[in-house]
Coordinates of C-alpha atoms in Angstrom, one line a residue:
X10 CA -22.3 16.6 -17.6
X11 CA -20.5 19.6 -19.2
X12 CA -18.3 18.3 -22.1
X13 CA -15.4 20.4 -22.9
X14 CA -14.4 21.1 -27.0
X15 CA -10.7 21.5 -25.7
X16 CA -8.3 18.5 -25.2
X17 CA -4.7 17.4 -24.3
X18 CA -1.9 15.6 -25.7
X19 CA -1.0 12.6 -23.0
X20 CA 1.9 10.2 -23.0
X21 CA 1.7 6.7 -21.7
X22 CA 4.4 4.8 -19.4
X23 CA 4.5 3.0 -22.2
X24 CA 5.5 5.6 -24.6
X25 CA 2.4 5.6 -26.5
X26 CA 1.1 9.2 -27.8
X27 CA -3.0 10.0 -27.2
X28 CA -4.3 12.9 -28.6
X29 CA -7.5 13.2 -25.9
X30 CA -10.6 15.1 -26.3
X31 CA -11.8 16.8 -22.9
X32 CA -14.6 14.2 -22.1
X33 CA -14.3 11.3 -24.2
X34 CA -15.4 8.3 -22.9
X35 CA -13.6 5.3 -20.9
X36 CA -13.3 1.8 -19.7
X37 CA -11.0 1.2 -16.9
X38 CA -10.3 -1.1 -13.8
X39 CA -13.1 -0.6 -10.9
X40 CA -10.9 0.6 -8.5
X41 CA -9.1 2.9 -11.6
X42 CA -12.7 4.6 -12.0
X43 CA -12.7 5.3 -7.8
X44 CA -9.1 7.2 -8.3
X45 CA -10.7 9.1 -11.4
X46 CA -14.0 10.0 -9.0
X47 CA -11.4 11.7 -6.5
X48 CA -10.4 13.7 -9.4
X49 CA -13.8 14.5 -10.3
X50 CA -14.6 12.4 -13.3
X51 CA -18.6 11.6 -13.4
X52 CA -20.0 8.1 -13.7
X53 CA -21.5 8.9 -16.8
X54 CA -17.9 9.4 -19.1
X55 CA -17.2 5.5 -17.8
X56 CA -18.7 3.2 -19.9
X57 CA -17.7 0.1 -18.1
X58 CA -15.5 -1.3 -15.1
X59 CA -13.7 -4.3 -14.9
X60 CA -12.2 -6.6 -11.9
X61 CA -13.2 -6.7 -8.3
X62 CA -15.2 -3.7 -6.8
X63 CA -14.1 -4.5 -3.3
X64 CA -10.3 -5.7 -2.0
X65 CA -9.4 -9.2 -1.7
X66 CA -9.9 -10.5 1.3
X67 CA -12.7 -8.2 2.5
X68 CA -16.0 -9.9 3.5
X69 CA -18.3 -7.0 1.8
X70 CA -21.5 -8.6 1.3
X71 CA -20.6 -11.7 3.2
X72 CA -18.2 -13.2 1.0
X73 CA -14.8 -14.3 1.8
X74 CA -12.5 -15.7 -0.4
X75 CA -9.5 -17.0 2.0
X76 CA -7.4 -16.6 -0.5
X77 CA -4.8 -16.9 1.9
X78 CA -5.8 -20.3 2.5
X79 CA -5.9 -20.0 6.7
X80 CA -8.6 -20.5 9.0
X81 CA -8.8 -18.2 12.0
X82 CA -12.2 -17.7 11.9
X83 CA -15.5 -18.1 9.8
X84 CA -15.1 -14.6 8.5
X85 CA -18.0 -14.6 5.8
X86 CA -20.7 -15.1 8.5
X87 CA -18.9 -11.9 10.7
X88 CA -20.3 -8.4 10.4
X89 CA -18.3 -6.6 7.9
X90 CA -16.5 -3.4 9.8
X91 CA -15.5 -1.1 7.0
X92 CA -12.7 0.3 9.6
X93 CA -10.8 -3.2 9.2
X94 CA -10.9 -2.0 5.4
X95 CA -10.2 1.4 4.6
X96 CA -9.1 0.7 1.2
X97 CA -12.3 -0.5 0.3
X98 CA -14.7 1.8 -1.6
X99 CA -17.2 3.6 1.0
X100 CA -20.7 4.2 0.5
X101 CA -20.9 6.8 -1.9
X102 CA -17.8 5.2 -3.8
X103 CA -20.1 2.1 -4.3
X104 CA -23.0 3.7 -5.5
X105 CA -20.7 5.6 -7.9
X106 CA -19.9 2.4 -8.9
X107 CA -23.1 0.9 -9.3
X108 CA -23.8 3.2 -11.7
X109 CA -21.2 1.8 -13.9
X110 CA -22.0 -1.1 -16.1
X111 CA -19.8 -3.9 -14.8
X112 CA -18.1 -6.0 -17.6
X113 CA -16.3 -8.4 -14.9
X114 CA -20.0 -9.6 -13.5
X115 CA -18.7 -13.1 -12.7
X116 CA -16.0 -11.9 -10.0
X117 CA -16.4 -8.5 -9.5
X118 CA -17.9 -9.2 -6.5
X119 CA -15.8 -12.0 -5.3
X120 CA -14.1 -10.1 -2.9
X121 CA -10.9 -11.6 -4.2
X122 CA -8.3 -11.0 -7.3
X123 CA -11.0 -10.9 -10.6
X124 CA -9.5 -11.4 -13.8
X125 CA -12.8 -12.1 -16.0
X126 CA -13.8 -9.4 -18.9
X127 CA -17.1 -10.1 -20.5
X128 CA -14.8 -9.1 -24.1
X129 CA -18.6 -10.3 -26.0
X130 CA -20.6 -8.2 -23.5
X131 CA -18.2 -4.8 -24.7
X132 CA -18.4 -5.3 -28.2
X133 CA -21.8 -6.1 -28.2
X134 CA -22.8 -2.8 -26.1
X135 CA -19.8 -0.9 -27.9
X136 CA -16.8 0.3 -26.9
X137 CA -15.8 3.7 -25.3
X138 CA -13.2 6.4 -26.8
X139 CA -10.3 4.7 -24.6
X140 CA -10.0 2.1 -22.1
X141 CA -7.1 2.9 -18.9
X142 CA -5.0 0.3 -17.9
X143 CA -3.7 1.2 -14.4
X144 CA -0.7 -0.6 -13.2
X145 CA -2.6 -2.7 -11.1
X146 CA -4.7 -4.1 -13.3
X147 CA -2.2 -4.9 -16.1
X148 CA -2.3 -8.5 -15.8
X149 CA -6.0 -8.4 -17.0
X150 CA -4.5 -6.8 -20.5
X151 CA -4.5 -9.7 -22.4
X152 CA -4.0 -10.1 -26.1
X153 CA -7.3 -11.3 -26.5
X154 CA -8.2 -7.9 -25.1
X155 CA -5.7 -6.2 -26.7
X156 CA -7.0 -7.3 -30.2
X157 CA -10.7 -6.8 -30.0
X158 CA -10.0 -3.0 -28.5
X159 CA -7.3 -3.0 -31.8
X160 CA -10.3 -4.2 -34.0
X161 CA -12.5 -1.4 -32.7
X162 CA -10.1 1.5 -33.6
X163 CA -9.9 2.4 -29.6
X164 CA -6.5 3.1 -28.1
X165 CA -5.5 1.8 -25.1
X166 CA -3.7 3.7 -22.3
X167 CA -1.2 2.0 -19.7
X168 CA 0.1 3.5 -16.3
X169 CA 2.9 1.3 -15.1
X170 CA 4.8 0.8 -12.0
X171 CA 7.0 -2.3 -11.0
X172 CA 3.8 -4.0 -10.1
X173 CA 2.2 -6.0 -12.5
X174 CA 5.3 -6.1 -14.5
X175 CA 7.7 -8.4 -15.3
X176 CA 10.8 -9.0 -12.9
X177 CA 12.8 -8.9 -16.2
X178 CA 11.1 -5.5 -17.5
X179 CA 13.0 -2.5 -17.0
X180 CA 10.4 -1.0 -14.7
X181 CA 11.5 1.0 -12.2
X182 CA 9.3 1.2 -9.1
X183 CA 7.6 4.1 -7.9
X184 CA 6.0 5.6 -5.0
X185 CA 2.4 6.6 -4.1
X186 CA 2.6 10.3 -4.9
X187 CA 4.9 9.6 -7.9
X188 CA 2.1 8.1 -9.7
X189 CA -1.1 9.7 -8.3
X190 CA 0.5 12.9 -10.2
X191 CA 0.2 10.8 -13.2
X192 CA -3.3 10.2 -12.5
X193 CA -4.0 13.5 -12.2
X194 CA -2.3 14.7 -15.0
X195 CA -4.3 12.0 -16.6
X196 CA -7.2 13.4 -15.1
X197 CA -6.9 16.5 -16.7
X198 CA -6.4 15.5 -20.0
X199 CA -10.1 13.9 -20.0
X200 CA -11.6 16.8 -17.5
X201 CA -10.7 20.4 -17.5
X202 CA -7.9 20.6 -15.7
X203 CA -8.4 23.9 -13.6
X204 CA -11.8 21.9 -12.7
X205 CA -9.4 19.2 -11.9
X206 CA -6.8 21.3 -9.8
X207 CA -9.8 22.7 -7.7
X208 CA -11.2 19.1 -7.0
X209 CA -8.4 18.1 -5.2
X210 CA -6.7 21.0 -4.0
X211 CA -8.5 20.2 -0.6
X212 CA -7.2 16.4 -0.5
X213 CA -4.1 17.8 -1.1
X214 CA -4.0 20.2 1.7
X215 CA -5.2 17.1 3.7
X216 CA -2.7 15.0 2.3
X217 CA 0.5 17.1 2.9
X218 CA -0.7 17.5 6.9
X219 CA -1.4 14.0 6.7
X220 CA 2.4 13.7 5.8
X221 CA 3.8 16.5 8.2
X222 CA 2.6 14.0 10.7
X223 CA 3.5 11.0 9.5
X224 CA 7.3 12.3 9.3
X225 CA 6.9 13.1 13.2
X226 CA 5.2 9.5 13.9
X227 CA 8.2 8.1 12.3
X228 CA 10.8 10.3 13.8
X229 CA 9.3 9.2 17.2
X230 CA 9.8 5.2 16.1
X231 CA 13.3 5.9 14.6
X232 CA 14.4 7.3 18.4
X233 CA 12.5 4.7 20.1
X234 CA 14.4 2.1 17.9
X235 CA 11.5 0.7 16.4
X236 CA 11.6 -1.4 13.5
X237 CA 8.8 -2.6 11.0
X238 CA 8.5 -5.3 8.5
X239 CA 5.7 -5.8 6.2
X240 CA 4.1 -8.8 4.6
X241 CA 1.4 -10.8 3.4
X242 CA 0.9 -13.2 6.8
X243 CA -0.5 -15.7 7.5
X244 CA -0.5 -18.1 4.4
X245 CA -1.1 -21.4 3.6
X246 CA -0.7 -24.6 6.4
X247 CA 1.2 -24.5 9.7
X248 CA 4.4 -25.8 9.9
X249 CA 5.0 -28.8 12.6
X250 CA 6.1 -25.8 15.0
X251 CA 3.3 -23.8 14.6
X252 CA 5.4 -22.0 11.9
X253 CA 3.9 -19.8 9.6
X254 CA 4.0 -18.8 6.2
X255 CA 4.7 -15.4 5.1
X256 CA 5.2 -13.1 1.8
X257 CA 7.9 -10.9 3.2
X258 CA 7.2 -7.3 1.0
X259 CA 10.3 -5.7 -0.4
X260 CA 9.4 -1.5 0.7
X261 CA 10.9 -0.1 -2.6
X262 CA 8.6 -2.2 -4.9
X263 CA 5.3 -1.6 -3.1
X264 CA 3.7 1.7 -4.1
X265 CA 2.6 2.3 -0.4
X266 CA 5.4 0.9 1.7
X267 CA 7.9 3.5 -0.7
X268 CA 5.9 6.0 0.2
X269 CA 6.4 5.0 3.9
X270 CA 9.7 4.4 3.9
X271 CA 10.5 8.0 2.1
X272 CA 8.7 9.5 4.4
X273 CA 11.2 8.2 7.0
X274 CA 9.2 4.8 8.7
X275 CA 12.1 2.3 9.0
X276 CA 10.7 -0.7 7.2
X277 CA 13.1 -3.9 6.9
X278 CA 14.3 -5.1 4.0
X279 CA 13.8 -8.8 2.7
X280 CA 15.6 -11.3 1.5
X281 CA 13.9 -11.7 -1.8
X282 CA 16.2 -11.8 -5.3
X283 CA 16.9 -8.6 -7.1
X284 CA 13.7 -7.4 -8.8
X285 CA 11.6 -9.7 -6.5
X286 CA 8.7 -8.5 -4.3
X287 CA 8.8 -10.6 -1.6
X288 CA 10.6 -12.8 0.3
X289 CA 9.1 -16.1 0.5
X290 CA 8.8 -17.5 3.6
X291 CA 7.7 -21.3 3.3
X292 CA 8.4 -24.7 2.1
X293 CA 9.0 -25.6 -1.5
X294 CA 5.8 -26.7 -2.4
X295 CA 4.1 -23.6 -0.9
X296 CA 2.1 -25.6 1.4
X297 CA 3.1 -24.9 5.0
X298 CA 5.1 -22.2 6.2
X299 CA 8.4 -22.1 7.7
X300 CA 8.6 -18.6 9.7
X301 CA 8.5 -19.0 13.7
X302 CA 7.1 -16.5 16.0
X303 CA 10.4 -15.6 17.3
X304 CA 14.0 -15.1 16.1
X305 CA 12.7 -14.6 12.4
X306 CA 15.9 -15.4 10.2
X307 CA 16.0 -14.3 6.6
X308 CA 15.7 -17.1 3.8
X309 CA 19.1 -16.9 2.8
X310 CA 18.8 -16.3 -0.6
X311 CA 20.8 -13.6 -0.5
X312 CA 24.0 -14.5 1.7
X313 CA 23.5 -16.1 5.0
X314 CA 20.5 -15.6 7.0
X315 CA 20.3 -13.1 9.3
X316 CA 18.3 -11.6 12.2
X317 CA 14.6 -9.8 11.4
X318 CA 14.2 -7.7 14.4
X319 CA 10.6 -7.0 14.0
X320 CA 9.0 -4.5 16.8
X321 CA 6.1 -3.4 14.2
X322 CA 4.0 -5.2 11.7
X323 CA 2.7 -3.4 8.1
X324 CA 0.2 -6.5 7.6
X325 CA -1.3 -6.3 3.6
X326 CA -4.6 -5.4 4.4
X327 CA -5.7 -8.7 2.0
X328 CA -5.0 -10.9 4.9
X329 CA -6.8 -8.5 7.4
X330 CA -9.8 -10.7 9.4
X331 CA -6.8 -13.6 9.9
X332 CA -3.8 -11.3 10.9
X333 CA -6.6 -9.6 13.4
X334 CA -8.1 -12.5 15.3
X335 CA -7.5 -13.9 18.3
X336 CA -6.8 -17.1 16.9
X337 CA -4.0 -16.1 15.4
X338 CA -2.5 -14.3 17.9
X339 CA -2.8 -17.2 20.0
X340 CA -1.5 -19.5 17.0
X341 CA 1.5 -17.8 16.3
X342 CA 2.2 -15.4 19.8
X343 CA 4.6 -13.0 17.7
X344 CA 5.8 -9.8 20.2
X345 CA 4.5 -7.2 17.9
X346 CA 0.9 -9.5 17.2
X347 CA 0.9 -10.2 20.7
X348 CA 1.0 -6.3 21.7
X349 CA -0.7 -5.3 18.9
X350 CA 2.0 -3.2 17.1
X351 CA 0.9 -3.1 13.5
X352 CA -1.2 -1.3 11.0
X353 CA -2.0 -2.0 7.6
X354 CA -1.3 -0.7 4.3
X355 CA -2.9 -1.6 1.1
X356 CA -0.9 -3.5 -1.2
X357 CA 0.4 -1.3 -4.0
X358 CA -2.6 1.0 -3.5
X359 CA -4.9 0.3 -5.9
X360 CA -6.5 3.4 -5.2
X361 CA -4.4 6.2 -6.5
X362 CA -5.4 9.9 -5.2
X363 CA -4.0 12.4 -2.4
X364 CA -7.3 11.2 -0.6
X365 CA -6.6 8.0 -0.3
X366 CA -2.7 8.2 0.6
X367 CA -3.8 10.9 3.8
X368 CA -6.0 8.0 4.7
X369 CA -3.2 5.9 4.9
X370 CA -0.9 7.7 6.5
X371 CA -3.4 8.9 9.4
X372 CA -4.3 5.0 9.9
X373 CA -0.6 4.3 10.3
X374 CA 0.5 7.2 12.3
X375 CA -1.4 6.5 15.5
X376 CA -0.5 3.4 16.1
X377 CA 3.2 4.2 15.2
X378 CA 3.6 6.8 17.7
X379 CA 2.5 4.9 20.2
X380 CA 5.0 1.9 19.5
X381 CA 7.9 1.1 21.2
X382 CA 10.6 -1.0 20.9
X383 CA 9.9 -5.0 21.9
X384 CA 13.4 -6.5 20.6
X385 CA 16.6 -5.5 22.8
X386 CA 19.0 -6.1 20.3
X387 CA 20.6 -2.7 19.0
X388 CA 20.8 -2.1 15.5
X389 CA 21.5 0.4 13.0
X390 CA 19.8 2.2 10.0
X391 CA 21.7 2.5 6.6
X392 CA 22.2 5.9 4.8
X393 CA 20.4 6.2 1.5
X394 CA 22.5 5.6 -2.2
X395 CA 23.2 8.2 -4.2
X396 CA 19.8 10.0 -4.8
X397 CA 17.8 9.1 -1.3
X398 CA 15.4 6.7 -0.7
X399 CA 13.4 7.7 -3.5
X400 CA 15.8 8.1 -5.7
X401 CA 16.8 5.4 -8.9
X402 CA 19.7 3.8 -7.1
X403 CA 17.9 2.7 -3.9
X404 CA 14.4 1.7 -6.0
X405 CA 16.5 -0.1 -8.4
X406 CA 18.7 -2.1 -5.8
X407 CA 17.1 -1.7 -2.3
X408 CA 18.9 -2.8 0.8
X409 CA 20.4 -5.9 2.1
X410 CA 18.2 -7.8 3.9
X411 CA 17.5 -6.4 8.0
X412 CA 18.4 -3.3 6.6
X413 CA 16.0 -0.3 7.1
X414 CA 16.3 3.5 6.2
X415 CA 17.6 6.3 8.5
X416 CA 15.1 9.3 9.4
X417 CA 15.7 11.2 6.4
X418 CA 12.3 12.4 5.3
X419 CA 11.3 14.4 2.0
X420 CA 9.2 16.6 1.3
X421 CA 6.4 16.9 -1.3
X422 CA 6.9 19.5 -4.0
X423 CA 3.0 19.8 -3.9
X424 CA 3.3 20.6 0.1
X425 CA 4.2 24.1 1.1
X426 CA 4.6 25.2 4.4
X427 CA 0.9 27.5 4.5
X428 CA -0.8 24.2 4.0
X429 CA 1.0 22.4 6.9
X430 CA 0.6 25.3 9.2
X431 CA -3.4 25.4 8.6
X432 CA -3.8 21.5 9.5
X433 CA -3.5 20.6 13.0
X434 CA -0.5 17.9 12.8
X435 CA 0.0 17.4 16.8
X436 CA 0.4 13.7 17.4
X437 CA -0.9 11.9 20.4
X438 CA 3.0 10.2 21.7
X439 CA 2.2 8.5 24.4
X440 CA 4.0 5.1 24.2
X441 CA 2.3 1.8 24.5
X442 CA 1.7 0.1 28.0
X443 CA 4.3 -2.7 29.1
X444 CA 4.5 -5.2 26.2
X445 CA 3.2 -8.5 26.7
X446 CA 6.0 -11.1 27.7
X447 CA 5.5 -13.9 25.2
X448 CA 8.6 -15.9 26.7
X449 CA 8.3 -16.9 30.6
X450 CA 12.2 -17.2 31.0
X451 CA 12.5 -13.6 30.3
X452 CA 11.3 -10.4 32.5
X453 CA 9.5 -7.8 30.8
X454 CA 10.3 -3.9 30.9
X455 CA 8.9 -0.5 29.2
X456 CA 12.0 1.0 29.0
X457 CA 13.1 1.6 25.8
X458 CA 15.8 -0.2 25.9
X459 CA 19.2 -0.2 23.0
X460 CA 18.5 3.6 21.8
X461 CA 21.8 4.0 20.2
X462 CA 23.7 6.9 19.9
X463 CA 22.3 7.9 16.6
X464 CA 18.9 7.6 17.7
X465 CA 19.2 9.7 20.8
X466 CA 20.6 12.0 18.2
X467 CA 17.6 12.3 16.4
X468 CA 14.8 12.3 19.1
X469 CA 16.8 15.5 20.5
X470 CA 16.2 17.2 17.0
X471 CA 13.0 16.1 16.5
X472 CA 12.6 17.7 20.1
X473 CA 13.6 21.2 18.8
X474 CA 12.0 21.3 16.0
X475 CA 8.9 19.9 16.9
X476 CA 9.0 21.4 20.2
X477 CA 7.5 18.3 22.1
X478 CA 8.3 15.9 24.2
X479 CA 6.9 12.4 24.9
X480 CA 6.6 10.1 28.3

């Protein structure tokens, strides 16, 4: 590897100064050192990894955790399909990987939440320049760790979002693309950064067609008066009814679903207290759940409970094998499980490079251009505070709960219009077939019915400046 004599000057989201040489070495979270490989960092400047090296809830290797705690299947003796994961590391991620010495050996490969650092094991085999602290990871900073890096002389460097801190810190949450330019910035500081710039300057071509579509995916839902929520389902016991239980995700806490929702994806807002991410949906004791397949109410933790009008699931991708069987669908006969209108997205990221975000936005958009609306009732979006939907007042305070955001899609300042034009950002619109009728007292129809004003509004924009139409 090429070491460069030059260096940076880097400030941390914690306000700590680093003075960085251009490849010093580093310690960081496993799926840390898989963001750093998009920006072209070699295995050999990481001197160690630490928690899990695939996601929770995977069944790499033939493991499965259930950390979910549901049984719809006996998902550790099922092939693994690395398609039902896309957030986990691919082939030549992992053998990047195992080239790096793994100081989290009793759970790294757990295939569930690892919190274990061999502290003896790094001391003993000595520790690198700096060790990274994404924001995913930071509950693995402990002061234990904290003092034995302090011992060593080694600085330690912390990227932060509203995950992983506390609901009393004065966090505010971010989106995807928010801090994967911290990454790279990061990057740069331990690479040279025009090497850096070139590394990616493909995913980010890919990225911002990636997001060109996305925006028409999500115009087509917002005129079809589709609505999504997201959560981590199922969980825990059954309810008497066959209820479930649920973690309902607040969109403007979750580095992924902010990204969604700026991008214009009208995501439902939960119920959860201020600063909360999620809305819990089960009993007191956490050990059945309390959410029906049909006429969801909020909690009521904030005002009365209202109405979810749920046409499209965002399922974390932790509780994939469950949410995907058949057993569950049966379970718990949802309209949008039933029909099959979901997608996942990976909870707060973990991964954080302009690769990985075009890989979840292409997963999403297909399956969102093709949805239609399964609830009749009509409803409203809700214009954006002061500053949009990624801007401090609406991150800071979200929505009410059933509110969602209106089709007012950014833009990237790293997309220009010559990289859209050169990707081919046609979507496939065709809606889903008739949905499935999960109540025999009502008939079923695939008109799209309750378009409100507003939304035909919209889909006749969309029409002329997209200059398609769909059937």
């Amino acid at each position: 590897m090429v070491i460069f004599a030059r260096g940076a000057d880097f400030v941390d989201d914690e306000g700590q100064y680093h003075s960085i040489s251009s490849g010093s070495s580093i310690m960081c979270g496993a799926m840390d050192a898989v963001t750093l490989l998009h920006f072209g960092m070699e295995s050999s400047q990481i001197k160690g990894t630490f928690g899990e090296r695939s996601s929770s809830g995977s069944n790499y290797g033939g493991i499965y955790a259930d950390g979910n705690l549901v049984d719809h299947g006996d998902h550790s003796n099922v092939a693994y399909n690395p398609e039902h994961f896309p957030a986990d590391p691919d082939e030549a991620e992992r053998a990047f990987l195992n080239l790096i010495p793994d100081y989290s050996p009793t759970c790294s490969s757990s295939n569930y939440y690892c919190t274990k650092i061999d502290i003896d094991g790094i001391n003993a085999a000595g520790w690198p320049d700096f060790i990274i602290f994404g924001s995913f990871y930071s509950n693995l900073l402990t002061e234990d760790f904290r003092g034995n890096a302090t011992a060593a002389g080694k600085s330690i460097i912390e990227l932060t979002t509203a995950y992983g801190s506390s609901v009393d810190a004065e966090v505010l949450p971010r989106g995807m693309i928010e801090i994967t330019e911290r990454w790279e910035e990061l990057a740069g500081t331990f690479l040279d950064p025009e090497d850096v710039a070139k590394t990616v300057e493909a995913d980010k071509e890919s990225f911002c067609a990636a997001a060109e579509k996305f925006r028409k995916a999500t115009a087509i839902a917002q005129a079809r008066g589709v609505r999504a929520m997201s959560g981590y389902l199922p969980y825990t016991a059954a309810g008497e009814n066959g209820e479930i239980g649920a973690f309902l995700a607040s969109p403007e806490r979750d580095t992924v679903l902010a990204m969604l929702e700026e991008l214009g994806m009208p995501i439902l807002h939960n119920d959860a207290e201020t600063n909360r991410p999620y809305e819990y949906q089960v009993n007191a004791d956490f050990s059945k759940g309390t959410m029906p397949y049909e006429n969801i109410m909020s909690a009521g933790v904030i005002g009365d409970p209202v109405p979810y009008y749920i046409d499209f699931w965002l399922y974390d991708d932790r509780v994939t094998l469950d949410f995907l069987s058949d057993a569950f669908a049966q379970a718990w006969p949802n309209k949008a499980v039933v029909n099959k209108q979901y997608a996942y997205f990976p909870a707060n990221s973990r991964v954080f490079s302009y690769r990985h975000a075009a890989e979840i936005l292409t997963v999403i958009s297909d399956p969102l251009m093709k949805a239609i609306k399964l609830e009749t009732a009509v409803t409203e979006c809700t214009p954006a505070a002061a500053g949009g939907y990624n801007g401090t007042a609406h991150r800071s305070s979200g929505m009410l709960p059933g509110q969602y955001a209106c089709y007012t899609p950014i833009t990237y300042d790293i997309c220009t219009k010559d990289i859209i034009d050169e990707k081919d950002t046609s979507p496939s619109t065709a809606p889903s077939t008739t949905p499935v009728n999960t109540d025999s007292s009502k008939s079923t129809s695939s008109t799209f019915l309750g378009t409100s004003g507003q939304e035909v509004t919209i889909l006749a924009s969309f029409f002329t400046v997209f200059g398609f139409m769909f059937v």
